C-alpha cells in the first residue's frame, strides 16, 4: 500500500459538503413554505382579520422569510456533522502525507501487538503485556478520578 489516493479523500469530502448543502437547502425551503402557509391562513374565509389584501400578502411574505431563516438555521445545525466529517477527511489526507514524508508511518501496517491483562494465563506463543498498576484508592479506578492527580490538603 503506497501513497493514499488523494482523489478518494477529495471526492468523499466533496460528497459530504454537497450533502450538507442539500440539507440546508431542504430545511430552508421547507421553512419558507411552512412560514408562507402559516401566513396564508390570513387569506382563509374564516379568518376575520382587519387587514387589507395588500397587508395580508405582506404577512405571507414575512412568514416565508421568517420560516426560511429558521429553516436555514435548523438545517445548518443538522449539516454541521457532515461538514465536520468533510474537514476531517481533508485533514486525514494532509496528516498522512506529512507522516509519510517524514517517515514516521510505514506504508504497510505491521502485525498488531495483542494486549493481555496482567494475571491472565499466557497463551502459547504470546508474551503477556503488563497492565497498568492498580490505582491507590479503590474509588479511583475509573472516570476522571483515574486520570486526575489526587487533591492535596
mmCIF file of C-alpha atoms in Angstrom:
data_model
loop_
_atom_site.group_PDB
_atom_site.id
_atom_site.type_symbol
_atom_site.label_atom_id
_atom_site.label_comp_id
_atom_site.label_asym_id
_atom_site.label_seq_id
_atom_site.Cartn_x
_atom_site.Cartn_y
_atom_site.Cartn_z
ATOM 1 C CA UNK A 1 0.000 0.000 0.000
ATOM 2 C CA UNK A 2 1.669 3.164 -1.145
ATOM 3 C CA UNK A 3 0.639 6.811 -1.149
ATOM 4 C CA UNK A 4 -3.003 7.273 -0.121
ATOM 5 C CA UNK A 5 -5.188 8.065 -3.105
ATOM 6 C CA UNK A 6 -5.891 11.769 -2.724
ATOM 7 C CA UNK A 7 -8.767 11.663 -5.199
ATOM 8 C CA UNK A 8 -10.769 9.374 -2.901
ATOM 9 C CA UNK A 9 -10.391 11.740 0.045
ATOM 10 C CA UNK A 10 -11.323 14.735 -2.101
ATOM 11 C CA UNK A 11 -14.351 13.008 -3.632
ATOM 12 C CA UNK A 12 -15.551 11.897 -0.213
ATOM 13 C CA UNK A 13 -15.114 15.393 1.235
ATOM 14 C CA UNK A 14 -16.894 16.933 -1.763
ATOM 15 C CA UNK A 15 -19.738 14.424 -1.392
ATOM 16 C CA UNK A 16 -20.130 15.339 2.274
ATOM 17 C CA UNK A 17 -20.091 19.069 1.502
ATOM 18 C CA UNK A 18 -22.783 18.576 -1.153
ATOM 19 C CA UNK A 19 -24.941 16.565 1.240
ATOM 20 C CA UNK A 20 -24.569 19.271 3.888
ATOM 21 C CA UNK A 21 -25.556 21.949 1.370
ATOM 22 C CA UNK A 22 -28.563 19.908 0.268
ATOM 23 C CA UNK A 23 -29.704 19.524 3.864
ATOM 24 C CA UNK A 24 -29.500 23.276 4.419
ATOM 25 C CA UNK A 25 -31.374 23.949 1.153
ATOM 26 C CA UNK A 26 -34.135 21.456 2.020
ATOM 27 C CA UNK A 27 -34.636 22.876 5.505
ATOM 28 C CA UNK A 28 -34.638 26.444 4.158
ATOM 29 C CA UNK A 29 -37.218 25.585 1.508
ATOM 30 C CA UNK A 30 -39.392 23.668 3.958
ATOM 31 C CA UNK A 31 -39.219 26.533 6.456
ATOM 32 C CA UNK A 32 -40.130 29.114 3.828
ATOM 33 C CA UNK A 33 -43.074 27.038 2.599
ATOM 34 C CA UNK A 34 -44.307 26.422 6.124
ATOM 35 C CA UNK A 35 -43.958 30.110 7.003
ATOM 36 C CA UNK A 36 -45.832 31.123 3.855
ATOM 37 C CA UNK A 37 -48.553 28.570 4.619
ATOM 38 C CA UNK A 38 -48.944 29.931 8.125
ATOM 39 C CA UNK A 39 -49.091 33.461 6.733
ATOM 40 C CA UNK A 40 -51.674 32.358 4.150
ATOM 41 C CA UNK A 41 -54.078 31.498 6.951
ATOM 42 C CA UNK A 42 -54.926 35.194 6.796
ATOM 43 C CA UNK A 43 -56.499 34.604 3.365
ATOM 44 C CA UNK A 44 -58.897 31.945 4.587
ATOM 45 C CA UNK A 45 -62.570 32.988 4.717
ATOM 46 C CA UNK A 46 -62.964 32.057 8.386
ATOM 47 C CA UNK A 47 -60.062 34.289 9.473
ATOM 48 C CA UNK A 48 -61.659 37.639 10.148
ATOM 49 C CA UNK A 49 -58.599 39.852 10.416
ATOM 50 C CA UNK A 50 -58.943 43.585 9.945
ATOM 51 C CA UNK A 51 -56.242 43.665 7.241
ATOM 52 C CA UNK A 52 -56.405 44.640 3.607
ATOM 53 C CA UNK A 53 -55.320 42.217 0.870
ATOM 54 C CA UNK A 54 -52.024 44.073 0.410
ATOM 55 C CA UNK A 55 -51.196 43.695 4.105
ATOM 56 C CA UNK A 56 -52.106 40.004 4.015
ATOM 57 C CA UNK A 57 -49.641 39.432 1.173
ATOM 58 C CA UNK A 58 -47.022 41.215 3.241
ATOM 59 C CA UNK A 59 -47.755 38.853 6.141
ATOM 60 C CA UNK A 60 -47.342 35.869 3.784
ATOM 61 C CA UNK A 61 -44.003 37.228 2.540
ATOM 62 C CA UNK A 62 -42.809 37.904 6.092
ATOM 63 C CA UNK A 63 -43.891 34.399 7.128
ATOM 64 C CA UNK A 64 -41.918 32.905 4.239
ATOM 65 C CA UNK A 65 -38.831 34.963 5.073
ATOM 66 C CA UNK A 66 -39.016 34.128 8.765
ATOM 67 C CA UNK A 67 -39.666 30.446 8.067
ATOM 68 C CA UNK A 68 -36.768 30.345 5.609
ATOM 69 C CA UNK A 69 -34.449 31.935 8.138
ATOM 70 C CA UNK A 70 -35.465 29.499 10.883
ATOM 71 C CA UNK A 71 -35.261 26.557 8.464
ATOM 72 C CA UNK A 72 -31.776 27.615 7.369
ATOM 73 C CA UNK A 73 -30.639 27.818 10.985
ATOM 74 C CA UNK A 74 -32.006 24.365 11.740
ATOM 75 C CA UNK A 75 -30.539 22.939 8.520
ATOM 76 C CA UNK A 76 -27.122 24.369 9.314
ATOM 77 C CA UNK A 77 -27.239 22.710 12.721
ATOM 78 C CA UNK A 78 -28.201 19.382 11.119
ATOM 79 C CA UNK A 79 -25.446 19.666 8.488
ATOM 80 C CA UNK A 80 -22.701 20.525 10.977
ATOM 81 C CA UNK A 81 -21.734 16.879 11.476
ATOM 82 C CA UNK A 82 -21.328 16.291 7.738
ATOM 83 C CA UNK A 83 -19.185 19.397 7.377
ATOM 84 C CA UNK A 84 -17.024 18.207 10.244
ATOM 85 C CA UNK A 85 -16.578 14.816 8.582
ATOM 86 C CA UNK A 86 -15.567 16.533 5.336
ATOM 87 C CA UNK A 87 -12.957 18.613 7.137
ATOM 88 C CA UNK A 88 -11.668 15.523 8.952
ATOM 89 C CA UNK A 89 -11.276 13.660 5.652
ATOM 90 C CA UNK A 90 -9.203 16.515 4.246
ATOM 91 C CA UNK A 91 -7.074 16.765 7.392
ATOM 92 C CA UNK A 92 -6.558 12.992 7.419
ATOM 93 C CA UNK A 93 -5.108 13.185 3.917
ATOM 94 C CA UNK A 94 -2.809 16.053 4.919
ATOM 95 C CA UNK A 95 -1.683 14.199 8.035
ATOM 96 C CA UNK A 96 -0.929 11.000 6.137
ATOM 97 C CA UNK A 97 1.059 12.892 3.513
ATOM 98 C CA UNK A 98 3.036 14.676 6.220
ATOM 99 C CA UNK A 99 3.670 11.486 8.199
ATOM 100 C CA UNK A 100 4.752 9.547 5.104
ATOM 101 C CA UNK A 101 7.069 12.359 4.013
ATOM 102 C CA UNK A 102 8.773 12.315 7.429
ATOM 103 C CA UNK A 103 8.949 8.524 7.512
ATOM 104 C CA UNK A 104 7.009 8.263 10.777
ATOM 105 C CA UNK A 105 4.355 5.940 9.417
ATOM 106 C CA UNK A 106 5.210 2.846 7.468
ATOM 107 C CA UNK A 107 3.047 2.493 4.384
ATOM 108 C CA UNK A 108 2.280 -1.141 5.253
ATOM 109 C CA UNK A 109 0.821 -1.903 8.672
ATOM 110 C CA UNK A 110 2.728 -4.238 10.933
ATOM 111 C CA UNK A 111 1.131 -7.045 12.919
ATOM 112 C CA UNK A 112 -0.736 -5.707 15.968
ATOM 113 C CA UNK A 113 0.609 -6.481 19.412
ATOM 114 C CA UNK A 114 -2.055 -8.297 21.409
ATOM 115 C CA UNK A 115 -2.999 -6.908 24.797
ATOM 116 C CA UNK A 116 -3.177 -9.437 27.598
ATOM 117 C CA UNK A 117 -4.245 -8.168 31.025
ATOM 118 C CA UNK A 118 -1.999 -8.979 33.964
ATOM 119 C CA UNK A 119 -2.994 -12.123 35.797
ATOM 120 C CA UNK A 120 -4.362 -13.801 32.678
ATOM 121 C CA UNK A 121 -2.834 -17.168 31.836
ATOM 122 C CA UNK A 122 -0.399 -16.869 28.935
ATOM 123 C CA UNK A 123 -1.453 -18.177 25.559
ATOM 124 C CA UNK A 124 1.105 -20.281 23.746
ATOM 125 C CA UNK A 125 3.413 -18.082 21.710
ATOM 126 C CA UNK A 126 2.168 -14.802 23.169
ATOM 127 C CA UNK A 127 4.036 -12.980 25.878
ATOM 128 C CA UNK A 128 1.707 -11.110 28.244
ATOM 129 C CA UNK A 129 1.901 -7.339 28.160
ATOM 130 C CA UNK A 130 1.931 -5.874 31.659
ATOM 131 C CA UNK A 131 -1.185 -3.880 32.533
ATOM 132 C CA UNK A 132 -1.129 -0.542 34.340
ATOM 133 C CA UNK A 133 -0.626 -0.808 38.109
ATOM 134 C CA UNK A 134 -3.754 -0.801 40.246
ATOM 135 C CA UNK A 135 -4.924 2.628 41.476
ATOM 136 C CA UNK A 136 -4.027 3.681 45.010
ATOM 137 C CA UNK A 137 -7.593 4.222 46.191
ATOM 138 C CA UNK A 138 -10.495 1.867 45.452
ATOM 139 C CA UNK A 139 -12.740 4.679 44.125
ATOM 140 C CA UNK A 140 -10.173 5.940 41.599
ATOM 141 C CA UNK A 141 -10.343 3.008 39.200
ATOM 142 C CA UNK A 142 -12.403 4.744 36.500
ATOM 143 C CA UNK A 143 -13.554 8.135 35.222
ATOM 144 C CA UNK A 144 -11.830 11.423 35.929
ATOM 145 C CA UNK A 145 -10.542 10.140 39.245
ATOM 146 C CA UNK A 146 -8.323 7.697 37.407
ATOM 147 C CA UNK A 147 -6.531 10.371 35.374
ATOM 148 C CA UNK A 148 -6.522 13.395 37.644
ATOM 149 C CA UNK A 149 -3.996 13.655 40.456
ATOM 150 C CA UNK A 150 -5.332 13.388 43.975
ATOM 151 C CA UNK A 151 -6.209 16.696 45.612
ATOM 152 C CA UNK A 152 -3.626 17.787 48.180
ATOM 153 C CA UNK A 153 -4.901 19.034 51.529
#
